[in-house]
CSV table of C-alpha atoms in Angstrom, one decimal:
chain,number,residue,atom,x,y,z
C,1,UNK,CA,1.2,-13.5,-23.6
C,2,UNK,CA,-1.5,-12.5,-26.3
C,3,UNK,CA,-4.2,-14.6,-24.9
C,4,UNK,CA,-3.6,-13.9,-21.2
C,5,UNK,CA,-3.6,-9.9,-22.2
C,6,UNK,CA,-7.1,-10.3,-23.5
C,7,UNK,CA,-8.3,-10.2,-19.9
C,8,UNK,CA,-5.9,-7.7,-18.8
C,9,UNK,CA,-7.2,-5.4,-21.4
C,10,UNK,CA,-10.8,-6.2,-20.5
C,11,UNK,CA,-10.4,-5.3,-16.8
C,12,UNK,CA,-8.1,-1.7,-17.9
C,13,UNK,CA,-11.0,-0.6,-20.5
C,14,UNK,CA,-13.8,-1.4,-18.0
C,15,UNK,CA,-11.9,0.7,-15.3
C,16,UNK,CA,-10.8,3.7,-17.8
C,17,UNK,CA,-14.5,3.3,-19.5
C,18,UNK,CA,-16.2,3.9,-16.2
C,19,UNK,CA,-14.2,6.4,-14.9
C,20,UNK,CA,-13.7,8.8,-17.4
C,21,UNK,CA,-15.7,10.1,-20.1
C,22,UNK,CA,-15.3,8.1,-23.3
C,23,UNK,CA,-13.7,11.2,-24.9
C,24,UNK,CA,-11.0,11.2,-22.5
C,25,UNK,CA,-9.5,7.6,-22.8
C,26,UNK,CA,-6.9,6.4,-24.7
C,27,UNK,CA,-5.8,3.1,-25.6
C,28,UNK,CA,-2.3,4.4,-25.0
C,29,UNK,CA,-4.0,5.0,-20.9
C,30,UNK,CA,-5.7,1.5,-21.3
C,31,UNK,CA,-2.8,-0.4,-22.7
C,32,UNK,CA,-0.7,1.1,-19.9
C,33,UNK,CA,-2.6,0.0,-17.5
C,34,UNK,CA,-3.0,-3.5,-18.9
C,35,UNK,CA,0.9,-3.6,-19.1
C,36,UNK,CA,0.4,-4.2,-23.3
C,37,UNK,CA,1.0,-1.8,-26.4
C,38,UNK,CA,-1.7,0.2,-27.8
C,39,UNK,CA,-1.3,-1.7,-31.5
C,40,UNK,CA,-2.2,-5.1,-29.3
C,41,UNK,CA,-5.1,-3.7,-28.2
C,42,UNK,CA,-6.1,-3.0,-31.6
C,43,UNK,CA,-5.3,-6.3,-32.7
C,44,UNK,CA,-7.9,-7.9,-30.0
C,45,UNK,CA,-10.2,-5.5,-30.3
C,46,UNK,CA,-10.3,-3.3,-33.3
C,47,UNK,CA,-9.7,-0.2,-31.6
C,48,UNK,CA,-11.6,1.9,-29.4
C,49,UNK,CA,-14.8,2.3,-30.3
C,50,UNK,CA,-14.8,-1.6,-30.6
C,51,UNK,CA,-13.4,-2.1,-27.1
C,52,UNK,CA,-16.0,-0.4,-25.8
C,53,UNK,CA,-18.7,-2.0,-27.3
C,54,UNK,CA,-17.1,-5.2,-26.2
C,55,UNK,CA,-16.9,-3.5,-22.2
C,56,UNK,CA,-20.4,-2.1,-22.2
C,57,UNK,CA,-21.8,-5.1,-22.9
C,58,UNK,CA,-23.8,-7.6,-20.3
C,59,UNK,CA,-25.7,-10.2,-21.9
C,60,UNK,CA,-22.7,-12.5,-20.8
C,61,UNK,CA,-23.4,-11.5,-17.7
C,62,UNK,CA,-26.6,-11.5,-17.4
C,63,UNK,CA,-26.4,-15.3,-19.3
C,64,UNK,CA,-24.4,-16.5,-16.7
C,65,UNK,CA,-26.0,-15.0,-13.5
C,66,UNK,CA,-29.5,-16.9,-14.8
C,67,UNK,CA,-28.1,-20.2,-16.0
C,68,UNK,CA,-30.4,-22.0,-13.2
C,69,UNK,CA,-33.8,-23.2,-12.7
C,70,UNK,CA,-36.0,-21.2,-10.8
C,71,UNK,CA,-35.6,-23.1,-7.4
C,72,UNK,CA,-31.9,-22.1,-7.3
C,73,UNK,CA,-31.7,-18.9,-8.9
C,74,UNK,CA,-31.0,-17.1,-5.6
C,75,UNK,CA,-27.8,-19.4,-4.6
C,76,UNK,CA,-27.0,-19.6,-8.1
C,77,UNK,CA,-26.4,-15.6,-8.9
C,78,UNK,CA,-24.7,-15.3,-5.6
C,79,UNK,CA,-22.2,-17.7,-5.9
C,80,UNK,CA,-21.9,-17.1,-9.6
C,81,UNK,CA,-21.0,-13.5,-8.9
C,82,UNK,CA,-18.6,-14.1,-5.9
C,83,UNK,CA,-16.4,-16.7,-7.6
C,84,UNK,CA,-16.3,-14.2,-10.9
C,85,UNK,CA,-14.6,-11.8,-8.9
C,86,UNK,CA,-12.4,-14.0,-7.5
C,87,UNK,CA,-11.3,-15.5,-10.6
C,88,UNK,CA,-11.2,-12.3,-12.6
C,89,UNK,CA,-10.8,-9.5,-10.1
C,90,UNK,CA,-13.7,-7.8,-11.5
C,91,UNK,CA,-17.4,-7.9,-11.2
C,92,UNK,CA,-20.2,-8.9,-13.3
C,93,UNK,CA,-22.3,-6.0,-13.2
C,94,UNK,CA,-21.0,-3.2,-10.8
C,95,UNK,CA,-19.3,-1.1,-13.7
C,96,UNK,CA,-22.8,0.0,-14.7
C,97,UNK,CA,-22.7,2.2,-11.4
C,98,UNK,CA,-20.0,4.1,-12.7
C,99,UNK,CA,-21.8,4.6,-15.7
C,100,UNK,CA,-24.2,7.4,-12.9
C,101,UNK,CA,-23.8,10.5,-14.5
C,102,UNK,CA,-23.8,12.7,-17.8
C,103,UNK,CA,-22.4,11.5,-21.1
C,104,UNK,CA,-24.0,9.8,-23.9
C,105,UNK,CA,-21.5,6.4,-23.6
C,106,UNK,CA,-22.2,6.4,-20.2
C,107,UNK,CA,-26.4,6.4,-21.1
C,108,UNK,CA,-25.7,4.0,-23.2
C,109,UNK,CA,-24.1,1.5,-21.1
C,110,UNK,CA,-27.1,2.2,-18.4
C,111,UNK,CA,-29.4,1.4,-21.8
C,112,UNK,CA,-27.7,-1.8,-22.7
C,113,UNK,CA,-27.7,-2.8,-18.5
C,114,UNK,CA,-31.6,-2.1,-19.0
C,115,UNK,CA,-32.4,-4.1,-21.8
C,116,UNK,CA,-29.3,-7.0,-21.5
C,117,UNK,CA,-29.7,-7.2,-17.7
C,118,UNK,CA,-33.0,-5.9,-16.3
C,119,UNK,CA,-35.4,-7.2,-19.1
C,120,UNK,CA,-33.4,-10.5,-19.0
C,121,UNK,CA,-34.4,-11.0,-15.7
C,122,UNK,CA,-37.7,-9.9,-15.7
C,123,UNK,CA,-38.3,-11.9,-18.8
C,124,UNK,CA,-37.4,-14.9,-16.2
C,125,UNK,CA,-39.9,-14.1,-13.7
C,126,UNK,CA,-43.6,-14.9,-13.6
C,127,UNK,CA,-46.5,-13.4,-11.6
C,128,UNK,CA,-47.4,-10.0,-11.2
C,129,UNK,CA,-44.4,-6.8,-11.2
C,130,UNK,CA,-42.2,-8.6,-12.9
C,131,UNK,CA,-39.7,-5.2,-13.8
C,132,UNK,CA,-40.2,-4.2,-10.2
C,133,UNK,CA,-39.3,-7.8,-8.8
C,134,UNK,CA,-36.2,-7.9,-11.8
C,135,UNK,CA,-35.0,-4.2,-10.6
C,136,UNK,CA,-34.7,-5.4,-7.1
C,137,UNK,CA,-33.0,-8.6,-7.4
C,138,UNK,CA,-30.4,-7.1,-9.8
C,139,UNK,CA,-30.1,-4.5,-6.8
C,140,UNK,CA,-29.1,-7.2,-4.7
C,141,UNK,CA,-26.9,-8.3,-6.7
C,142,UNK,CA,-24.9,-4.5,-7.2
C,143,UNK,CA,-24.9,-4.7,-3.6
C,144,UNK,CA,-23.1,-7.9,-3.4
C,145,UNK,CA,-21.0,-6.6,-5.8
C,146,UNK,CA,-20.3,-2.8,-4.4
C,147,UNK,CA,-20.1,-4.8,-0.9
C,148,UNK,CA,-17.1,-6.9,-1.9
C,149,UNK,CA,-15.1,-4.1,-4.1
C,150,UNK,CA,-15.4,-1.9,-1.0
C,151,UNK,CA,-14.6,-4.7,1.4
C,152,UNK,CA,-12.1,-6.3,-0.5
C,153,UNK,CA,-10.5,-8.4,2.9
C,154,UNK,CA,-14.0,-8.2,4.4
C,155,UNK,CA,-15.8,-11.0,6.3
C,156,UNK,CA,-18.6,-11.8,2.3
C,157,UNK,CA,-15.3,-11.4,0.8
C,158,UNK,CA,-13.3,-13.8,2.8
C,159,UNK,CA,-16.1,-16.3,3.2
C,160,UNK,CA,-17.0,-19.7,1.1
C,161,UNK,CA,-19.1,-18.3,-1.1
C,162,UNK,CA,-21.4,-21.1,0.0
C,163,UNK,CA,-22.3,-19.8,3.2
C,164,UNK,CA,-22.6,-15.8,1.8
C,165,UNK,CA,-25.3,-17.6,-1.1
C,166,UNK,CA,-26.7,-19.3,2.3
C,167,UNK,CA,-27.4,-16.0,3.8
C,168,UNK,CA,-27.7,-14.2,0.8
C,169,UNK,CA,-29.6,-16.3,-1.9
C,170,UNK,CA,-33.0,-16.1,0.0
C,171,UNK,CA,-33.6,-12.2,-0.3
C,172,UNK,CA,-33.1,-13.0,-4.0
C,173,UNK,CA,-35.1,-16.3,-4.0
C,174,UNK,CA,-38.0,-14.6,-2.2
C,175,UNK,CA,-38.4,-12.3,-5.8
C,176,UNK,CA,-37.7,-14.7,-7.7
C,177,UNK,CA,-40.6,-16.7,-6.5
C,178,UNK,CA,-42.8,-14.1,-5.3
C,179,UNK,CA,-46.3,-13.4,-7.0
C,180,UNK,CA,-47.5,-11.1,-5.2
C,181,UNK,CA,-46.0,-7.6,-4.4
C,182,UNK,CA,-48.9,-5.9,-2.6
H,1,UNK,CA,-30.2,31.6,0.2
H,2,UNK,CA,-27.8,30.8,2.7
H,3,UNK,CA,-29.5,28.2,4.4
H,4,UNK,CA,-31.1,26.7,1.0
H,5,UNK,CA,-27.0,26.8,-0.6
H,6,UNK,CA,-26.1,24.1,2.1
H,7,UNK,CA,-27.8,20.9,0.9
H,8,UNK,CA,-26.2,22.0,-2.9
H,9,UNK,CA,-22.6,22.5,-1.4
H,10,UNK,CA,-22.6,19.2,0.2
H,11,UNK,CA,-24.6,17.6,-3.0
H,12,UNK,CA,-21.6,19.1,-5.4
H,13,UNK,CA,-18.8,18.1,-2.5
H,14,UNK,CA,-20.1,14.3,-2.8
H,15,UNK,CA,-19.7,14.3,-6.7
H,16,UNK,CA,-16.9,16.2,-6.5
H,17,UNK,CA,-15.3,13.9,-4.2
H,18,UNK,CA,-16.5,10.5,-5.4
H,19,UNK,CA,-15.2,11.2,-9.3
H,20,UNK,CA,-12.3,12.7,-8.6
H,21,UNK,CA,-8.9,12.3,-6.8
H,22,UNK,CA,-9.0,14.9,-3.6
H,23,UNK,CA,-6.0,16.7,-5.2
H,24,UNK,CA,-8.2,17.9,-8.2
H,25,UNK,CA,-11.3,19.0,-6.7
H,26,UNK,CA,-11.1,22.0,-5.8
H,27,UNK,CA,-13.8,24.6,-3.9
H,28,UNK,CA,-14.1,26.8,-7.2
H,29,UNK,CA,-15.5,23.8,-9.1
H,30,UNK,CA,-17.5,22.8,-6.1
H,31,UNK,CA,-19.0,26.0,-5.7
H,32,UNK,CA,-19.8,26.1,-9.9
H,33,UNK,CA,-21.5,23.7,-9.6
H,34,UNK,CA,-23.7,24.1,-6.1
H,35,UNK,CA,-24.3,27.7,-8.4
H,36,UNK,CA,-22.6,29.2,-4.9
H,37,UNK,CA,-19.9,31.0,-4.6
H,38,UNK,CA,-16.0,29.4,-3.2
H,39,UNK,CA,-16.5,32.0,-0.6
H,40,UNK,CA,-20.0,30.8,0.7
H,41,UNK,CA,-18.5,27.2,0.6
H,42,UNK,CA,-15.0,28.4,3.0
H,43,UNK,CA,-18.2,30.3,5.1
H,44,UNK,CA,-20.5,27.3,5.3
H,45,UNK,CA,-17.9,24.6,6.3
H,46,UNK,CA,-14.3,26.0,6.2
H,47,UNK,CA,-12.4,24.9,3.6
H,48,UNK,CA,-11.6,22.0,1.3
H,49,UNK,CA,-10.4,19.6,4.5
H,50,UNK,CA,-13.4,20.2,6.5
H,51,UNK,CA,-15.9,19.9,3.6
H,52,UNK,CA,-14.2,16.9,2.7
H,53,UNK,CA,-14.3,15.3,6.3
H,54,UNK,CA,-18.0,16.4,6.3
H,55,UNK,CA,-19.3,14.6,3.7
H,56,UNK,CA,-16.6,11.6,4.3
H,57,UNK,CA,-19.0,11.0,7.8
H,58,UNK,CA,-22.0,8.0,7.4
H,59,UNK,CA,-22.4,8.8,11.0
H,60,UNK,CA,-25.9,10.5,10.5
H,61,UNK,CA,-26.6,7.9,7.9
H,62,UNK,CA,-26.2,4.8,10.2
H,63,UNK,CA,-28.5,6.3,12.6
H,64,UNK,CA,-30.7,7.5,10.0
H,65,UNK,CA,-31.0,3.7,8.8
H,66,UNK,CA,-30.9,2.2,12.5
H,67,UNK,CA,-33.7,4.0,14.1
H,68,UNK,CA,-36.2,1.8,14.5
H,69,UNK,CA,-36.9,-1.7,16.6
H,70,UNK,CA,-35.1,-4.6,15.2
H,71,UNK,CA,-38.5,-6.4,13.9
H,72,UNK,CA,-39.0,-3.7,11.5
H,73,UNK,CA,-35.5,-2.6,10.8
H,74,UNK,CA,-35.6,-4.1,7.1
H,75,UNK,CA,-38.8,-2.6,5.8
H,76,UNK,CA,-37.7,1.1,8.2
H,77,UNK,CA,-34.4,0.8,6.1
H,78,UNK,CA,-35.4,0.5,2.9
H,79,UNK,CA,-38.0,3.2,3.5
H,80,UNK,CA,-35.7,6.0,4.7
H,81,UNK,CA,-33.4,5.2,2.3
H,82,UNK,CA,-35.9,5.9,-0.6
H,83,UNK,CA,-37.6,8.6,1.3
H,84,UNK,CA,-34.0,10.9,1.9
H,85,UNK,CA,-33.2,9.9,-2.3
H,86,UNK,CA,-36.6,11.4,-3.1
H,87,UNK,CA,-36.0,14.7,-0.8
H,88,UNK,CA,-32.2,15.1,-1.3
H,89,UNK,CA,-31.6,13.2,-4.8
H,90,UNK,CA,-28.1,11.8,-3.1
H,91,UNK,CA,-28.0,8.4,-1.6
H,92,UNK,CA,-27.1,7.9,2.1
H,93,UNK,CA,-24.5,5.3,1.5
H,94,UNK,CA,-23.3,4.9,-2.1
H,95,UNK,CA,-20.9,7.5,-2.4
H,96,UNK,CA,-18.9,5.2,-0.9
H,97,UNK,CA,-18.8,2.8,-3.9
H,98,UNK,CA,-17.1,5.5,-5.7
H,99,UNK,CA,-14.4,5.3,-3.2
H,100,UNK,CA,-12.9,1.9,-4.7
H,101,UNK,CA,-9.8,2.4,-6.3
H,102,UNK,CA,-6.6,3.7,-4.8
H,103,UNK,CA,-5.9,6.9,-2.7
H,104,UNK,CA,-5.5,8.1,0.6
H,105,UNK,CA,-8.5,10.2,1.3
H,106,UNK,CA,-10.4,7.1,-0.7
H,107,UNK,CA,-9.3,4.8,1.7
H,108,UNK,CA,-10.2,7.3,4.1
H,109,UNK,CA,-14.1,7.2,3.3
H,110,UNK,CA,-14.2,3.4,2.9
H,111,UNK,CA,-12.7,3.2,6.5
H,112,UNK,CA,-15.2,5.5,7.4
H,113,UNK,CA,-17.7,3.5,6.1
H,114,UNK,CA,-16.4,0.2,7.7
H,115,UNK,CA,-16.3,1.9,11.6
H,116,UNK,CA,-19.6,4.3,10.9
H,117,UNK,CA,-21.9,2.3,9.0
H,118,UNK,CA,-20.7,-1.5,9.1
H,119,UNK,CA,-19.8,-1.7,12.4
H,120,UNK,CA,-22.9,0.1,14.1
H,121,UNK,CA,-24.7,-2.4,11.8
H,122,UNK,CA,-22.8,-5.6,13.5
H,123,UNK,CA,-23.2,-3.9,16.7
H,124,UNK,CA,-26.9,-3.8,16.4
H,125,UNK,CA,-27.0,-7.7,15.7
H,126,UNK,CA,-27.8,-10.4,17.8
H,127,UNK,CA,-26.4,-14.0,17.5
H,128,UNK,CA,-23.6,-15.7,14.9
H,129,UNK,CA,-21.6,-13.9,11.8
H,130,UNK,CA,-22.7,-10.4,13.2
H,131,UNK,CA,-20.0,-8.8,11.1
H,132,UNK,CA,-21.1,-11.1,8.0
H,133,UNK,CA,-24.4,-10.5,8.0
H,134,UNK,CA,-24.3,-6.8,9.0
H,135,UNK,CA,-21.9,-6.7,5.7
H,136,UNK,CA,-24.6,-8.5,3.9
H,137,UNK,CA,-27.4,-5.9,5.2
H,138,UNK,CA,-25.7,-3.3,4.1
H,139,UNK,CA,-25.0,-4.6,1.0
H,140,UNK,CA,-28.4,-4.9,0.1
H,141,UNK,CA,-28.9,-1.3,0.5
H,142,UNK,CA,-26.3,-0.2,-1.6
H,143,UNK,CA,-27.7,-2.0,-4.4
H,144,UNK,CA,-31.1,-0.5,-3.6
H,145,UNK,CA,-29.1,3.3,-3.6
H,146,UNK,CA,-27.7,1.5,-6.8
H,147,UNK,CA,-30.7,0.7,-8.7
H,148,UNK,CA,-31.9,3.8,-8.3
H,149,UNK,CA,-29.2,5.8,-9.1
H,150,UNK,CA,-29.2,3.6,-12.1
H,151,UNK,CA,-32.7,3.2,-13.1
H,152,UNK,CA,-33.8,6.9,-11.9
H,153,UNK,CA,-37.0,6.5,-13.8
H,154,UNK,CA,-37.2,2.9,-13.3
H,155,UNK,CA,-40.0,0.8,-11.9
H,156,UNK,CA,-38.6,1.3,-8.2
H,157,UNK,CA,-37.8,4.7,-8.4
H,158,UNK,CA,-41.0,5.4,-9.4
H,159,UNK,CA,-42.8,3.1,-7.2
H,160,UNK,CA,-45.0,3.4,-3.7
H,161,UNK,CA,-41.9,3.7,-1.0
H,162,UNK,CA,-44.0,1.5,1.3
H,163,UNK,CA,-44.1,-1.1,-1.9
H,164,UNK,CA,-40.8,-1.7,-2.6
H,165,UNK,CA,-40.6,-2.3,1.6
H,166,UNK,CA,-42.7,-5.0,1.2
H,167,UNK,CA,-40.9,-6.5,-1.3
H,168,UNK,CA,-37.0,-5.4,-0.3
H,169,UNK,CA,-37.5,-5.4,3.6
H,170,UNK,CA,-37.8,-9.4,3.9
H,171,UNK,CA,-34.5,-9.8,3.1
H,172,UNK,CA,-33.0,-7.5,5.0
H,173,UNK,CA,-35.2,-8.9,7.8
H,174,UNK,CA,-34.2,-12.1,7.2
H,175,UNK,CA,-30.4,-10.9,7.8
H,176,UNK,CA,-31.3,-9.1,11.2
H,177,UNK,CA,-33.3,-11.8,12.8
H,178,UNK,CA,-30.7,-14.6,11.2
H,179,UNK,CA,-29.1,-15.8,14.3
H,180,UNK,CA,-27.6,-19.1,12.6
H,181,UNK,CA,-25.4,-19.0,9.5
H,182,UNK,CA,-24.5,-22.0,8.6
């Protein structure tokens, strides 16, 4: 039970984190959701401030989404972020969308998606606009993500994840490879 | 002032809307924050039902995005979706990412979204996996609406329209013409 809340807990912060100001969440609301007591929550985690540390945070994701060569970077972040989801319910990167608007937490999860996610990959890339190149293939992969939250029995979702990183790796390859924006 | 207060009302409506459940929004907090008054807002549209069906519609957005000849639909996408950002400073499509989650008049906009803007994409196809792909297209702009919502001072935002394209239409393209999936 206390290791299979962990990700429970993960998934109720992320939601209450990105849909509510930071003042307004409780772990009492989190563990709730989660289907745990709030005094679990601060045995994992520490407490609130620590849990959302631990939910604003993408260098995992941005680890696993780049954990290919080059040649297969494309495939590789589309598959990588369709099988999370369907393994975890939840995507990689998408939360930081919910993270639009006013609030200092919610700046400072866009800042940590900047430097964790968008400098990561344009630290990959090589040739000229590299942040430009990074921005757009990390839209592609929001899209992917905001695509199969909002079409949660729809034909990317249902699909092999093969074929959608067949059709939808090579937008991603073509900036991954691309020197030359002009 | 009349005709200027429409474009805030409907701005304020699709916050309103998107972050909240349609039982708490309510026209005086619309109209606070259009800097209207609830009375101009009942005058404009009619009410709370009608301004919620009106900016629940993606008709005039899937037409928006649509109107041009397939071999330059990609790059005419990406354009006009920049283009109404930079005039408006709403996205044509993402509001509908902040429809995930439970609800009735949520699940009302995403269905929207699947018959308005999903399916005139499909329609538009040629070939295999027109629903797929269409899904895939239209993923790709979110994420662009995405990045920029995200990165509103970031290297695309800031960018030539007719730049990012170039670099962001292939893809898309690639998706249109596709007629073979597998």
């Amino acid at each position: 039970m206390t290791d299979a809340s962990r990700p429970a807990i993960v998934k109720a912060a992320r939601r209450a984190f990105a849909r509510q100001p930071y003042d307004a969440v409780t772990l009492r609301g989190i563990a709730a959701e989660a289907g745990v007591s709030a005094s679990l929550i601060v045995k994992h985690f520490g407490g609130k401030e620590a849990l959302f540390d631990h939910v604003a945070d993408f260098s995992d994701a941005a680890e696993l989404l780049l954990s290919a060569p080059d040649s297969e970077l494309g495939r590789h972040a589309v598959e990588t972020l369709i099988r999370w989801r369907r393994e975890t319910e939840t995507d990689l990167l998408l939360r930081v969308v919910f993270a639009i608007g006013v609030g200092d937490e919610r700046k400072l999860m866009r800042e940590r998606f900047h430097d964790q996610v968008l400098r990561a990959f344009a630290d990959r890339l090589t040739g000229e606009r590299t942040a430009v190149r990074a921005e757009l293939i990390v839209a592609q992969l929001l899209g992917l993500g905001a695509a199969l939250a909002v079409g949660k029995e729809g034909p990317t979702a249902t699909a092999d994840p093969a074929l959608i990183a067949e059709l939808y790796g090579p937008g991603i390859q073509a900036l991954v490879i691309s020197t030359n924006g002009t």
